[in-house]
Amino acid sequence: MASVPSLASTLQQQLADALMAALPDAGAADPLLRRSDRADFQANGILALAKKLKGNPRELAAQVTAALPAGGLIKDIEVSGPGFLNVTLTDRAIVETLAARAADGEGRLGVPLKDDAGTTVIDYAQPNVAKEMHVGHLRSAVIGDAVVKILEFTGENVVRRHHIGDWGTQFGMLIQYLIEHPGALRHEGGASDGEAAMSTLNRVYKESRVLFDSDEEFKARSRDRVVALQAGDPETLKLWHRFVDESKIYFHSVFDKLDMEIDDPDIVGESGYNDMLEETCRILEETGVAVRSEGALCVFFDDVKGPDGNKVPLIVKKTNGGYGYAATDLSAVRNRVQDLKADTLLYVVDARQSLHFRMVFETARRAGWLSDDVKAVQLAFGTVLGKDGKPFKTREGETVRLEDLLDEAVTRATAVVRDKADKVGLSEEEIVENGRYVGIGAVKYADLSTSAVRDYKFDLDQMVALHGDTSVYLQYAYARIQSILRKAGDAVPAAHPELELAPAERALGLHLDQFGEVLAEVGAGYEPHKLAAYLYQLASHLTTFYDQCQVLSPDNAPEVVENRLFLVELTARTLHQGMALLGIRTPERL
């Protein structure tokens, strides 16, 4: 794969070399290059050097300017203010760099793989067995899926983990009920789809709960069943597997609606670490990381205290011998570091669990499972809010079912697509397919265009709008380019570096060239909202370009038409790749 250095990185290197040549006493120096509204770029690093060398910054700037290579990359360089360098690039350099990106045979648009790739285990999309997924499950799934795609694109080795809730005392109740009512998990009509699976699980849970709360003898049998489950009784485990398998049918149906791929080998729930729990506790106690307190095995922290001023511990093993969530999470850390050889553990988990994970990570550090070479990061996310700014609920005050929310998004989006269908001649099949892509894309983009840690308002009307910062706006930009390419006739996209670019062409080209740098930043900080922002700006540049530069005008010379087709085609490829990394489809016609 031919990696293509960005214009900014090439300019940065030329300026750094010029600084070294003109000012050898300064040593290696950073030009402090950034985009500017006064030129293409501005370099501010000479100010700091002038202080260090006790020289006149404008004179030093002039020396650096004289040391820069003539022609090629730089069209004009101006010393401004107290030694700023305003740099304008040549049109030829812009087009040639973009042409190299377009020619990348690997389809990566010249984006390099990072040099320091490692192994990241990412924990995301964590539903609970025998329970419906609700709006609270949306963000972990959507954010996690995008981060996985982005990290893999940058070259990271990514291991997915879905830490589902598949263990605990409630399973004693469910399994005991199934033993006493053997046909409880059968579906009416026999066939099992996601909706039927969840309907059955809901019914079994409610019926068993009623019995558990009203019948003391059943409650006692259920508690005995928990002991049998934890002891590995074969018959109990077999029935437990039925609940897990039934739930997976449902999980996969929801993830299919979300247009996400979840593979069974990646689903390693709480039960997957059962065999490690006792050893984890033993290691923590023997090393002194955990101590006995009132019969429980605990880890204490100087900076974690309750309202009474007393330290609040992380309870690893309860007084009654049962294991807490901490034991499972710490065992998962051990597995992911020691067996999966991860150097980064990434947890896409609700911000309300931040204290728990801070304590778990610190405990793992004390135990030596995390170190300077192995880090754990919680990618904490905020809450989905309704239009009223409160946590998103139904009118009855219940948590919104995730499937209902997705179905409503697709319904709204399909209506929008249908309204425009006649103009582009969409078939009914295309209307339905595009409605799904637009609706699910709208939900994902609304989430991903917001910084993960912030809450955001769920407003479907705004999400499926054709204008503004929405996925529909970006999808429409892509489809519009495809329409232009179809209408181009014999004209083909071709780069013409010899042409002078209009301001809107230059702005579009310079933004296209930033794609790789943006992805590197997004991957390093786990910040998909920055990719969403880049793509929205790209579509906005495209809109300005359309307003100022007609592509297929008969008044244009053939080479101008070809060059503009080249620019819009590369824009389409960048939009397509960027949206795909966010998990969003780009229909060819919309």
Coordinates of C-alpha atoms in Angstrom, one line a residue:
M1 CA 0.0 0.0 0.0
A2 CA 1.4 3.4 -1.0
S3 CA 1.0 5.8 1.8
V4 CA 0.7 9.4 0.7
P5 CA 2.1 12.1 3.1
S6 CA -0.3 14.9 3.6
L7 CA 0.4 18.4 2.3
A8 CA 0.7 19.6 5.9
S9 CA 3.2 16.9 6.9
T10 CA 5.3 17.7 3.8
L11 CA 5.2 21.4 4.6
Q12 CA 6.0 20.7 8.2
Q13 CA 9.1 18.8 7.3
Q14 CA 10.3 21.5 4.8
L15 CA 9.9 24.2 7.5
A16 CA 11.6 22.1 10.1
D17 CA 14.6 21.6 7.7
A18 CA 14.7 25.3 6.9
L19 CA 14.7 26.2 10.6
M20 CA 17.6 23.8 11.2
A21 CA 19.5 25.2 8.2
A22 CA 18.9 28.9 8.9
L23 CA 19.1 28.7 12.7
P24 CA 21.5 25.8 13.6
D25 CA 22.0 27.1 17.1
A26 CA 18.3 26.6 17.8
G27 CA 18.5 22.8 17.4
A28 CA 15.5 20.8 16.4
A29 CA 12.4 23.0 16.4
D30 CA 8.7 22.7 15.8
P31 CA 7.3 25.1 13.2
L32 CA 3.9 25.0 15.0
L33 CA 2.0 24.7 11.7
R34 CA -1.8 25.1 11.6
R35 CA -4.5 25.9 9.1
S36 CA -5.1 29.6 8.6
D37 CA -7.8 31.9 7.2
R38 CA -5.1 34.3 6.0
A39 CA -3.3 31.7 3.9
D40 CA -3.4 27.9 3.5
F41 CA -1.2 27.5 6.6
Q42 CA 0.5 29.6 9.3
A43 CA 3.7 28.7 11.2
N44 CA 4.1 30.3 14.6
G45 CA 7.2 28.5 15.9
I46 CA 9.6 31.3 15.2
L47 CA 8.3 33.4 18.1
A48 CA 9.5 30.9 20.6
L49 CA 12.9 30.5 18.8
A50 CA 13.4 34.3 18.8
K51 CA 13.0 34.4 22.6
K52 CA 15.4 31.5 22.9
L53 CA 18.0 33.0 20.6
K54 CA 17.3 36.6 21.7
G55 CA 16.9 37.7 18.1
N56 CA 14.4 39.7 16.1
P57 CA 11.6 37.3 15.1
R58 CA 10.9 39.0 11.7
E59 CA 14.6 38.8 10.8
L60 CA 14.7 35.2 11.8
A61 CA 11.6 34.5 9.8
A62 CA 13.2 36.1 6.8
Q63 CA 16.2 33.8 7.2
V64 CA 14.0 30.7 7.4
T65 CA 12.1 31.8 4.3
A66 CA 15.3 32.1 2.4
A67 CA 16.3 28.6 3.4
L68 CA 13.1 27.0 2.0
P69 CA 13.3 25.2 -1.4
A70 CA 12.0 27.1 -4.3
G71 CA 9.0 25.9 -6.4
G72 CA 7.1 22.7 -6.0
L73 CA 5.1 22.9 -2.8
I74 CA 5.1 26.5 -1.8
K75 CA 3.6 29.2 -4.0
D76 CA 3.9 32.1 -1.7
I77 CA 5.2 32.8 1.8
E78 CA 4.7 36.0 3.7
V79 CA 6.2 37.2 7.0
S80 CA 3.4 38.6 9.0
G81 CA 3.1 40.4 12.4
P82 CA 5.8 39.4 14.9
G83 CA 7.4 36.7 12.8
F84 CA 4.4 34.5 11.7
L85 CA 4.8 32.7 8.4
N86 CA 1.7 32.7 6.2
V87 CA 2.2 29.9 3.6
T88 CA 0.2 29.4 0.4
L89 CA 0.7 26.1 -1.5
T90 CA 0.8 25.7 -5.3
D91 CA -2.3 24.4 -7.0
R92 CA -0.1 21.8 -8.7
A93 CA 1.0 20.4 -5.3
I94 CA -2.6 20.1 -4.1
V95 CA -3.8 18.3 -7.2
E96 CA -0.8 16.0 -7.5
T97 CA -1.1 14.9 -3.8
L98 CA -4.9 14.2 -4.3
A99 CA -4.1 12.3 -7.5
A100 CA -1.7 10.1 -5.5
R101 CA -4.4 9.5 -3.0
A102 CA -6.9 8.6 -5.7
A103 CA -4.4 6.2 -7.3
D104 CA -3.9 4.1 -4.1
G105 CA -4.6 0.6 -5.3
E106 CA -5.5 -0.6 -1.8
G107 CA -8.5 1.7 -1.6
R108 CA -7.2 3.4 1.5
L109 CA -6.9 6.8 -0.2
G110 CA -3.2 6.9 0.7
V111 CA -3.9 6.8 4.5
P112 CA -0.9 5.1 6.2
L113 CA -1.0 2.3 8.7
K114 CA 0.3 3.5 12.1
D115 CA 3.9 2.5 13.0
D116 CA 3.1 1.5 16.6
A117 CA 0.2 -0.8 16.1
G118 CA -0.6 -3.0 19.1
T119 CA -3.5 -5.2 20.3
T120 CA -6.6 -3.5 21.7
V121 CA -9.4 -5.5 23.4
I122 CA -12.5 -3.5 23.2
D123 CA -15.5 -4.2 25.5
Y124 CA -18.7 -2.9 24.1
A125 CA -22.4 -3.8 23.3
Q126 CA -23.1 -5.5 26.6
P127 CA -26.8 -6.7 26.7
N128 CA -28.2 -8.9 29.5
V129 CA -29.5 -12.4 28.9
A130 CA -33.3 -12.8 29.2
K131 CA -33.8 -9.0 29.2
E132 CA -34.9 -6.6 26.5
M133 CA -32.4 -4.2 25.1
H134 CA -33.4 -0.6 25.7
V135 CA -32.3 2.9 24.6
G136 CA -29.5 2.7 27.3
H137 CA -27.8 -0.1 25.3
L138 CA -27.6 2.1 22.1
R139 CA -24.5 4.1 22.8
S140 CA -22.2 1.3 23.9
A141 CA -23.0 -0.6 20.7
V142 CA -22.8 2.3 18.2
I143 CA -19.7 4.0 19.7
G144 CA -17.9 0.7 20.2
D145 CA -18.6 -0.5 16.6
A146 CA -17.3 2.7 15.1
V147 CA -14.2 2.7 17.3
V148 CA -13.5 -0.9 16.3
K149 CA -13.7 0.0 12.6
I150 CA -11.5 3.1 12.9
L151 CA -8.8 1.3 15.0
E152 CA -8.7 -1.6 12.5
F153 CA -8.4 0.9 9.6
T154 CA -5.4 2.5 11.3
G155 CA -3.7 -0.9 11.6
E156 CA -4.5 -1.9 15.2
N157 CA -5.1 -5.5 16.0
V158 CA -8.6 -5.4 17.6
V159 CA -10.2 -8.1 19.7
R160 CA -13.9 -7.6 20.2
R161 CA -15.5 -8.6 23.5
H162 CA -19.2 -8.4 24.4
H163 CA -19.4 -8.8 28.2
I164 CA -23.1 -9.9 28.4
G165 CA -24.9 -10.3 31.7
D166 CA -25.4 -14.0 31.7
W167 CA -24.8 -15.0 35.3
G168 CA -26.3 -14.3 38.7
T169 CA -29.0 -15.1 41.1
Q170 CA -31.9 -14.4 38.8
F171 CA -31.0 -17.5 36.7
G172 CA -31.8 -19.7 39.7
M173 CA -35.4 -18.4 39.5
L174 CA -35.6 -18.8 35.7
I175 CA -34.0 -22.3 35.5
Q176 CA -36.2 -23.6 38.4
Y177 CA -39.3 -22.3 36.6
L178 CA -38.2 -24.0 33.4
I179 CA -37.7 -27.3 35.3
E180 CA -41.2 -27.1 36.7
H181 CA -42.7 -25.8 33.4
P182 CA -40.8 -27.6 30.7
G183 CA -42.7 -26.1 27.8
A184 CA -42.2 -22.5 28.9
L185 CA -39.6 -21.6 26.3
R186 CA -41.6 -23.0 23.3
H187 CA -42.7 -20.4 20.8
E188 CA -46.2 -20.3 19.3
G189 CA -46.0 -21.6 15.8
G190 CA -42.6 -23.2 16.5
A191 CA -40.3 -20.9 14.6
S192 CA -38.0 -18.5 16.6
D193 CA -37.2 -15.0 15.5
G194 CA -35.8 -12.2 17.6
E195 CA -39.2 -10.7 18.5
A196 CA -40.7 -14.1 19.3
A197 CA -37.6 -15.0 21.4
M198 CA -37.8 -11.8 23.5
S199 CA -41.6 -12.2 23.9
T200 CA -41.1 -15.7 25.3
L201 CA -38.3 -14.6 27.6
N202 CA -40.3 -11.7 28.9
R203 CA -43.3 -14.0 29.6
V204 CA -41.1 -16.6 31.4
Y205 CA -39.4 -13.9 33.4
K206 CA -42.7 -12.3 34.5
E207 CA -44.3 -15.6 35.4
S208 CA -41.3 -16.8 37.3
R209 CA -41.0 -13.5 39.2
V210 CA -44.7 -13.7 40.3
L211 CA -44.1 -17.2 41.6
F212 CA -40.8 -16.3 43.2
D213 CA -42.5 -13.4 45.1
S214 CA -45.6 -15.3 46.2
D215 CA -44.3 -18.9 46.9
E216 CA -41.7 -19.3 49.6
E217 CA -41.1 -22.9 48.7
F218 CA -40.4 -22.0 45.0
K219 CA -38.1 -19.2 46.3
A220 CA -36.1 -21.7 48.3
R221 CA -35.9 -24.1 45.4
S222 CA -34.7 -21.2 43.2
R223 CA -31.9 -20.3 45.6
D224 CA -30.8 -23.9 45.7
R225 CA -30.8 -23.8 41.9
V226 CA -28.3 -20.9 42.0
V227 CA -26.0 -23.0 44.1
A228 CA -26.3 -25.8 41.6
L229 CA -25.6 -23.4 38.8
Q230 CA -22.5 -22.0 40.4
A231 CA -21.3 -25.6 41.3
G232 CA -21.5 -26.5 37.6
D233 CA -24.4 -29.1 37.8
P234 CA -24.7 -30.4 34.2
E235 CA -28.5 -30.4 34.1
T236 CA -28.7 -26.9 35.5
L237 CA -26.0 -25.6 33.0
K238 CA -27.9 -27.2 30.1
L239 CA -31.1 -25.3 31.0
W240 CA -29.0 -22.1 31.6
H241 CA -27.6 -22.5 28.0
R242 CA -31.2 -22.5 26.7
F243 CA -31.8 -19.1 28.1
V244 CA -28.4 -17.8 26.7
D245 CA -29.1 -19.3 23.3
E246 CA -32.6 -17.9 23.2
S247 CA -31.3 -14.5 24.2
K248 CA -28.7 -14.6 21.4
I249 CA -31.4 -15.0 18.8
Y250 CA -32.9 -11.8 20.1
F251 CA -29.5 -10.0 20.4
H252 CA -28.6 -10.8 16.8
S253 CA -32.0 -9.5 15.5
V254 CA -31.4 -6.2 17.2
F255 CA -27.8 -5.9 16.1
D256 CA -29.0 -6.7 12.5
K257 CA -31.4 -3.8 12.7
L258 CA -28.5 -1.6 13.8
D259 CA -26.5 -2.9 10.8
M260 CA -23.8 -4.2 13.1
E261 CA -22.0 -7.5 13.0
I262 CA -21.7 -9.4 16.3
D263 CA -20.0 -12.8 16.1
D264 CA -20.7 -15.5 18.7
P265 CA -17.0 -16.1 19.5
D266 CA -16.7 -12.5 20.6
I267 CA -19.6 -12.9 23.1
V268 CA -17.8 -13.7 26.4
G269 CA -20.1 -12.9 29.2
E270 CA -19.7 -12.8 33.0
S271 CA -19.8 -16.6 33.0
G272 CA -16.7 -16.8 30.8
Y273 CA -14.5 -15.9 33.8
N274 CA -16.1 -18.1 36.5
D275 CA -13.1 -20.5 36.6
M276 CA -10.8 -17.6 37.3
L277 CA -12.6 -15.9 40.2
E278 CA -11.2 -17.9 43.1
E279 CA -7.6 -17.6 41.8
T280 CA -8.1 -13.8 41.2
C281 CA -9.2 -13.4 44.8
R282 CA -6.3 -15.6 46.1
I283 CA -3.7 -13.6 44.2
L284 CA -5.1 -10.3 45.4
E285 CA -5.2 -11.5 49.0
E286 CA -1.7 -13.1 49.0
T287 CA -0.1 -10.0 47.5
G288 CA -1.8 -7.7 50.0
V289 CA -3.7 -5.8 47.3
A290 CA -7.0 -6.9 48.9
V291 CA -7.7 -7.4 52.7
R292 CA -10.4 -8.9 54.8
S293 CA -12.9 -6.5 56.2
E294 CA -15.9 -7.6 58.1
G295 CA -15.7 -11.0 56.4
A296 CA -15.5 -9.6 52.9
L297 CA -12.4 -9.4 50.7
C298 CA -11.9 -5.7 49.9
V299 CA -9.6 -3.2 48.2
F300 CA -9.4 0.3 49.8
F301 CA -8.4 3.6 48.2
D302 CA -7.4 6.8 50.0
D303 CA -9.4 9.0 47.6
V304 CA -12.7 7.0 47.6
K305 CA -14.8 7.9 50.6
G306 CA -18.5 7.9 51.5
P307 CA -20.6 10.7 52.9
D308 CA -19.5 9.7 56.4
G309 CA -15.8 10.2 55.5
N310 CA -15.0 6.5 55.7
K311 CA -13.2 4.8 52.8
V312 CA -15.5 3.0 50.4
P313 CA -14.0 -0.3 49.3
L314 CA -14.1 -2.3 46.1
I315 CA -15.7 -5.6 47.3
V316 CA -14.1 -8.5 45.4
K317 CA -15.6 -11.3 47.5
K318 CA -18.7 -10.9 49.6
T319 CA -19.1 -12.0 53.3
N320 CA -21.3 -14.9 52.2
G321 CA -18.6 -16.1 49.8
G322 CA -20.2 -14.9 46.7
Y323 CA -18.3 -12.9 44.1
G324 CA -19.0 -9.3 43.2
Y325 CA -18.8 -7.7 39.7
A326 CA -15.3 -6.6 40.6
A327 CA -14.0 -10.2 40.8
T328 CA -15.4 -10.8 37.3
D329 CA -14.0 -7.6 35.9
L330 CA -10.6 -8.2 37.4
S331 CA -10.5 -11.7 36.0
A332 CA -11.4 -10.3 32.6
V333 CA -8.4 -8.0 32.9
R334 CA -6.2 -10.9 33.6
N335 CA -7.6 -12.9 30.7
R336 CA -7.3 -10.0 28.3
V337 CA -3.7 -9.1 29.3
Q338 CA -2.2 -12.6 29.9
D339 CA -4.1 -14.7 27.4
L340 CA -5.1 -12.3 24.6
K341 CA -1.8 -10.3 24.9
A342 CA -3.5 -6.9 24.9
D343 CA -1.6 -3.8 25.5
T344 CA -4.7 -1.6 25.6
L345 CA -8.0 -2.5 27.2
L346 CA -10.9 -0.2 26.1
Y347 CA -14.2 -0.3 27.9
V348 CA -17.2 1.5 26.2
V349 CA -19.3 1.8 29.3
D350 CA -21.8 4.3 30.8
A351 CA -20.2 7.2 32.6
R352 CA -22.1 6.4 35.7
Q353 CA -19.8 3.3 36.1
S354 CA -16.7 5.5 36.1
L355 CA -15.9 5.1 39.8
H356 CA -16.2 1.3 39.6
F357 CA -13.9 1.1 36.7
R358 CA -11.4 3.6 38.2
M359 CA -11.2 1.3 41.3
V360 CA -10.9 -1.9 39.1
F361 CA -8.1 -0.4 37.0
E362 CA -6.2 0.8 40.1
T363 CA -6.6 -2.6 41.7
A364 CA -5.3 -4.3 38.5
R365 CA -2.3 -1.9 38.5
R366 CA -1.5 -2.7 42.1
A367 CA -1.6 -6.4 41.2
G368 CA 0.7 -5.9 38.3
W369 CA -1.8 -6.8 35.6
L370 CA -1.7 -3.3 34.2
S371 CA 1.5 -1.4 33.8
D372 CA 3.3 1.4 31.8
D373 CA 3.1 -1.0 28.9
V374 CA -0.5 -2.2 29.3
K375 CA -3.2 0.5 29.8
A376 CA -6.9 0.3 30.5
V377 CA -9.2 3.1 29.3
Q378 CA -12.9 3.7 30.0
L379 CA -14.5 5.4 27.0
A380 CA -17.3 6.7 29.1
F381 CA -20.5 7.9 27.5
G382 CA -23.4 10.1 28.6
T383 CA -27.1 9.6 28.6
V384 CA -29.6 9.6 25.7
L385 CA -32.2 12.4 26.5
G386 CA -35.6 13.2 25.3
K387 CA -36.6 16.5 23.7
D388 CA -37.3 17.7 27.2
G389 CA -33.7 17.2 28.3
K390 CA -34.6 14.4 30.7
P391 CA -33.6 10.7 30.3
F392 CA -35.5 9.2 27.3
K393 CA -38.6 7.5 28.5
T394 CA -42.0 6.4 27.2
R395 CA -45.1 8.4 28.1
E396 CA -45.7 5.8 30.8
G397 CA -42.3 6.5 32.3
E398 CA -40.8 3.3 31.1
T399 CA -37.4 2.9 29.4
V400 CA -37.8 2.9 25.6
R401 CA -37.3 -0.5 23.9
L402 CA -34.3 -0.2 21.5
E403 CA -36.2 -2.1 18.7
D404 CA -39.1 0.3 18.9
L405 CA -36.8 3.3 18.6
L406 CA -35.0 1.8 15.6
D407 CA -38.3 0.9 13.9
E408 CA -39.6 4.4 14.4
A409 CA -36.4 5.9 12.9
V410 CA -36.7 3.7 9.8
T411 CA -40.4 4.6 9.4
R412 CA -39.6 8.3 9.6
A413 CA -36.7 8.0 7.2
T414 CA -38.6 5.9 4.7
A415 CA -41.3 8.6 4.5
V416 CA -38.5 11.2 3.8
V417 CA -37.0 8.9 1.1
R418 CA -40.5 8.2 -0.4
D419 CA -41.2 11.9 -0.7
K420 CA -38.2 12.4 -2.9
A421 CA -38.4 9.0 -4.7
D422 CA -40.1 10.2 -7.9
K423 CA -37.4 12.8 -8.6
V424 CA -34.7 10.1 -8.9
G425 CA -36.9 7.2 -10.0
L426 CA -36.5 4.9 -7.0
S427 CA -38.2 1.5 -7.0
E428 CA -40.2 0.4 -4.0
E429 CA -37.4 -2.0 -3.1
E430 CA -34.9 0.9 -3.2
I431 CA -37.2 3.1 -1.1
V432 CA -37.4 0.4 1.6
E433 CA -33.7 -0.3 1.5
N434 CA -32.7 3.3 1.5
G435 CA -35.2 4.1 4.3
R436 CA -33.4 1.6 6.5
Y437 CA -30.0 3.0 5.6
V438 CA -31.1 6.5 6.2
G439 CA -33.0 5.8 9.4
I440 CA -30.3 3.7 11.1
G441 CA -27.7 6.1 9.8
A442 CA -29.6 9.0 11.4
V443 CA -29.6 7.3 14.8
K444 CA -25.9 6.4 14.6
Y445 CA -24.8 9.8 13.4
A446 CA -26.7 11.7 16.0
D447 CA -24.9 9.6 18.6
L448 CA -21.5 9.7 17.0
S449 CA -21.5 13.4 16.1
T450 CA -21.7 14.2 19.8
S451 CA -18.6 13.8 22.1
A452 CA -19.2 10.4 23.8
V453 CA -19.0 11.8 27.3
R454 CA -21.8 14.3 26.7
D455 CA -25.5 13.6 26.9
Y456 CA -27.5 14.2 23.7
K457 CA -31.1 14.7 22.8
F458 CA -32.9 12.1 20.7
D459 CA -34.9 14.1 18.2
L460 CA -36.0 12.0 15.2
D461 CA -37.4 15.0 13.3
Q462 CA -34.0 16.7 13.4
M463 CA -32.1 13.5 12.8
V464 CA -33.7 12.7 9.4
A465 CA -33.6 16.3 8.2
L466 CA -32.0 16.8 4.8
H467 CA -30.1 19.9 6.0
G468 CA -27.8 20.6 8.8
D469 CA -25.4 18.3 10.6
T470 CA -27.2 15.0 9.9
S471 CA -26.2 11.8 8.3
V472 CA -28.9 12.4 5.7
Y473 CA -27.1 15.5 4.5
L474 CA -23.9 13.5 4.1
Q475 CA -25.7 10.6 2.4
Y476 CA -27.4 13.1 0.0
A477 CA -24.0 14.7 -0.8
Y478 CA -22.7 11.2 -1.7
A479 CA -25.7 10.3 -3.8
R480 CA -25.6 13.7 -5.6
I481 CA -22.0 13.0 -6.7
Q482 CA -23.0 9.6 -8.0
S483 CA -25.8 11.4 -10.0
I484 CA -23.2 13.8 -11.5
L485 CA -20.9 10.9 -12.4
R486 CA -23.7 9.1 -14.1
K487 CA -24.6 12.2 -16.2
A488 CA -21.0 12.8 -17.2
G489 CA -21.3 10.8 -20.4
D490 CA -17.9 10.4 -22.1
A491 CA -16.1 12.7 -19.6
V492 CA -14.1 10.9 -17.1
P493 CA -12.5 12.0 -13.8
A494 CA -8.9 12.9 -14.4
A495 CA -6.5 15.1 -12.4
H496 CA -5.0 18.1 -14.2
P497 CA -2.2 19.6 -12.0
E498 CA -1.5 22.2 -14.6
L499 CA -4.8 24.0 -14.0
E500 CA -5.4 27.0 -11.8
L501 CA -7.9 26.1 -9.0
A502 CA -10.8 28.3 -8.0
P503 CA -11.0 29.2 -4.3
A504 CA -13.8 26.6 -3.7
E505 CA -11.7 23.9 -5.5
R506 CA -8.7 24.7 -3.3
A507 CA -10.7 24.6 -0.1
L508 CA -12.3 21.2 -1.0
G509 CA -8.9 19.8 -2.0
L510 CA -7.1 20.9 1.1
H511 CA -9.9 19.4 3.3
L512 CA -9.8 16.1 1.4
D513 CA -6.0 15.9 2.1
Q514 CA -6.7 16.0 5.8
F515 CA -8.5 12.7 5.9
G516 CA -5.6 10.6 7.1
E517 CA -4.5 13.0 9.8
V518 CA -8.1 13.2 11.1
L519 CA -8.3 9.4 11.3
A520 CA -5.0 9.2 13.2
E521 CA -6.2 11.7 15.7
V522 CA -9.6 10.0 16.0
G523 CA -8.0 6.6 16.6
A524 CA -5.5 7.9 19.1
G525 CA -8.2 9.6 21.2
Y526 CA -11.1 7.2 20.6
E527 CA -13.1 10.2 19.3
P528 CA -15.4 9.3 16.5
H529 CA -17.2 12.6 16.8
K530 CA -14.2 14.3 15.2
L531 CA -14.5 12.1 12.2
A532 CA -18.2 13.0 12.0
A533 CA -17.3 16.7 12.2
Y534 CA -14.7 16.2 9.4
L535 CA -17.2 14.6 7.1
Y536 CA -19.8 17.3 7.8
Q537 CA -17.3 19.9 6.9
L538 CA -16.4 18.0 3.7
A539 CA -20.0 17.9 2.6
S540 CA -20.2 21.7 3.4
H541 CA -17.2 22.4 1.3
L542 CA -18.8 20.3 -1.5
T543 CA -22.0 22.4 -1.3
T544 CA -19.9 25.6 -1.6
F545 CA -18.0 24.0 -4.5
Y546 CA -21.3 23.3 -6.3
D547 CA -22.5 26.9 -5.8
Q548 CA -19.3 28.3 -7.2
C549 CA -18.0 25.7 -9.7
Q550 CA -20.3 24.1 -12.2
V551 CA -19.0 20.6 -13.0
L552 CA -20.6 19.6 -16.3
S553 CA -21.2 23.1 -17.8
P554 CA -20.8 23.2 -21.6
D555 CA -18.8 26.4 -21.1
N556 CA -16.0 24.5 -19.3
A557 CA -13.0 23.3 -21.2
P558 CA -12.7 19.4 -21.2
E559 CA -9.8 19.4 -18.8
V560 CA -11.7 21.6 -16.3
V561 CA -14.7 19.1 -16.5
E562 CA -12.3 16.2 -15.9
N563 CA -10.6 17.9 -13.0
R564 CA -13.8 18.8 -11.3
L565 CA -15.1 15.3 -11.8
F566 CA -11.9 14.1 -10.3
L567 CA -12.4 16.3 -7.2
V568 CA -16.0 15.2 -6.7
E569 CA -15.2 11.5 -7.2
L570 CA -12.5 11.6 -4.6
T571 CA -14.9 13.5 -2.3
A572 CA -17.4 10.6 -2.8
R573 CA -14.8 8.0 -2.0
T574 CA -13.7 9.9 1.1
L575 CA -17.4 10.3 2.2
H576 CA -18.0 6.6 1.6
Q577 CA -15.0 5.4 3.5
G578 CA -15.5 7.9 6.4
M579 CA -19.2 7.0 6.8
A580 CA -18.4 3.3 6.6
L581 CA -16.0 3.7 9.5
L582 CA -18.9 5.2 11.5
G583 CA -21.0 2.2 10.5
I584 CA -23.3 4.2 8.1
R585 CA -24.2 3.2 4.6
T586 CA -24.1 5.6 1.6
P587 CA -26.9 4.8 -0.9
E588 CA -26.0 5.4 -4.6
R589 CA -29.3 7.1 -5.3
L590 CA -31.3 9.1 -2.8

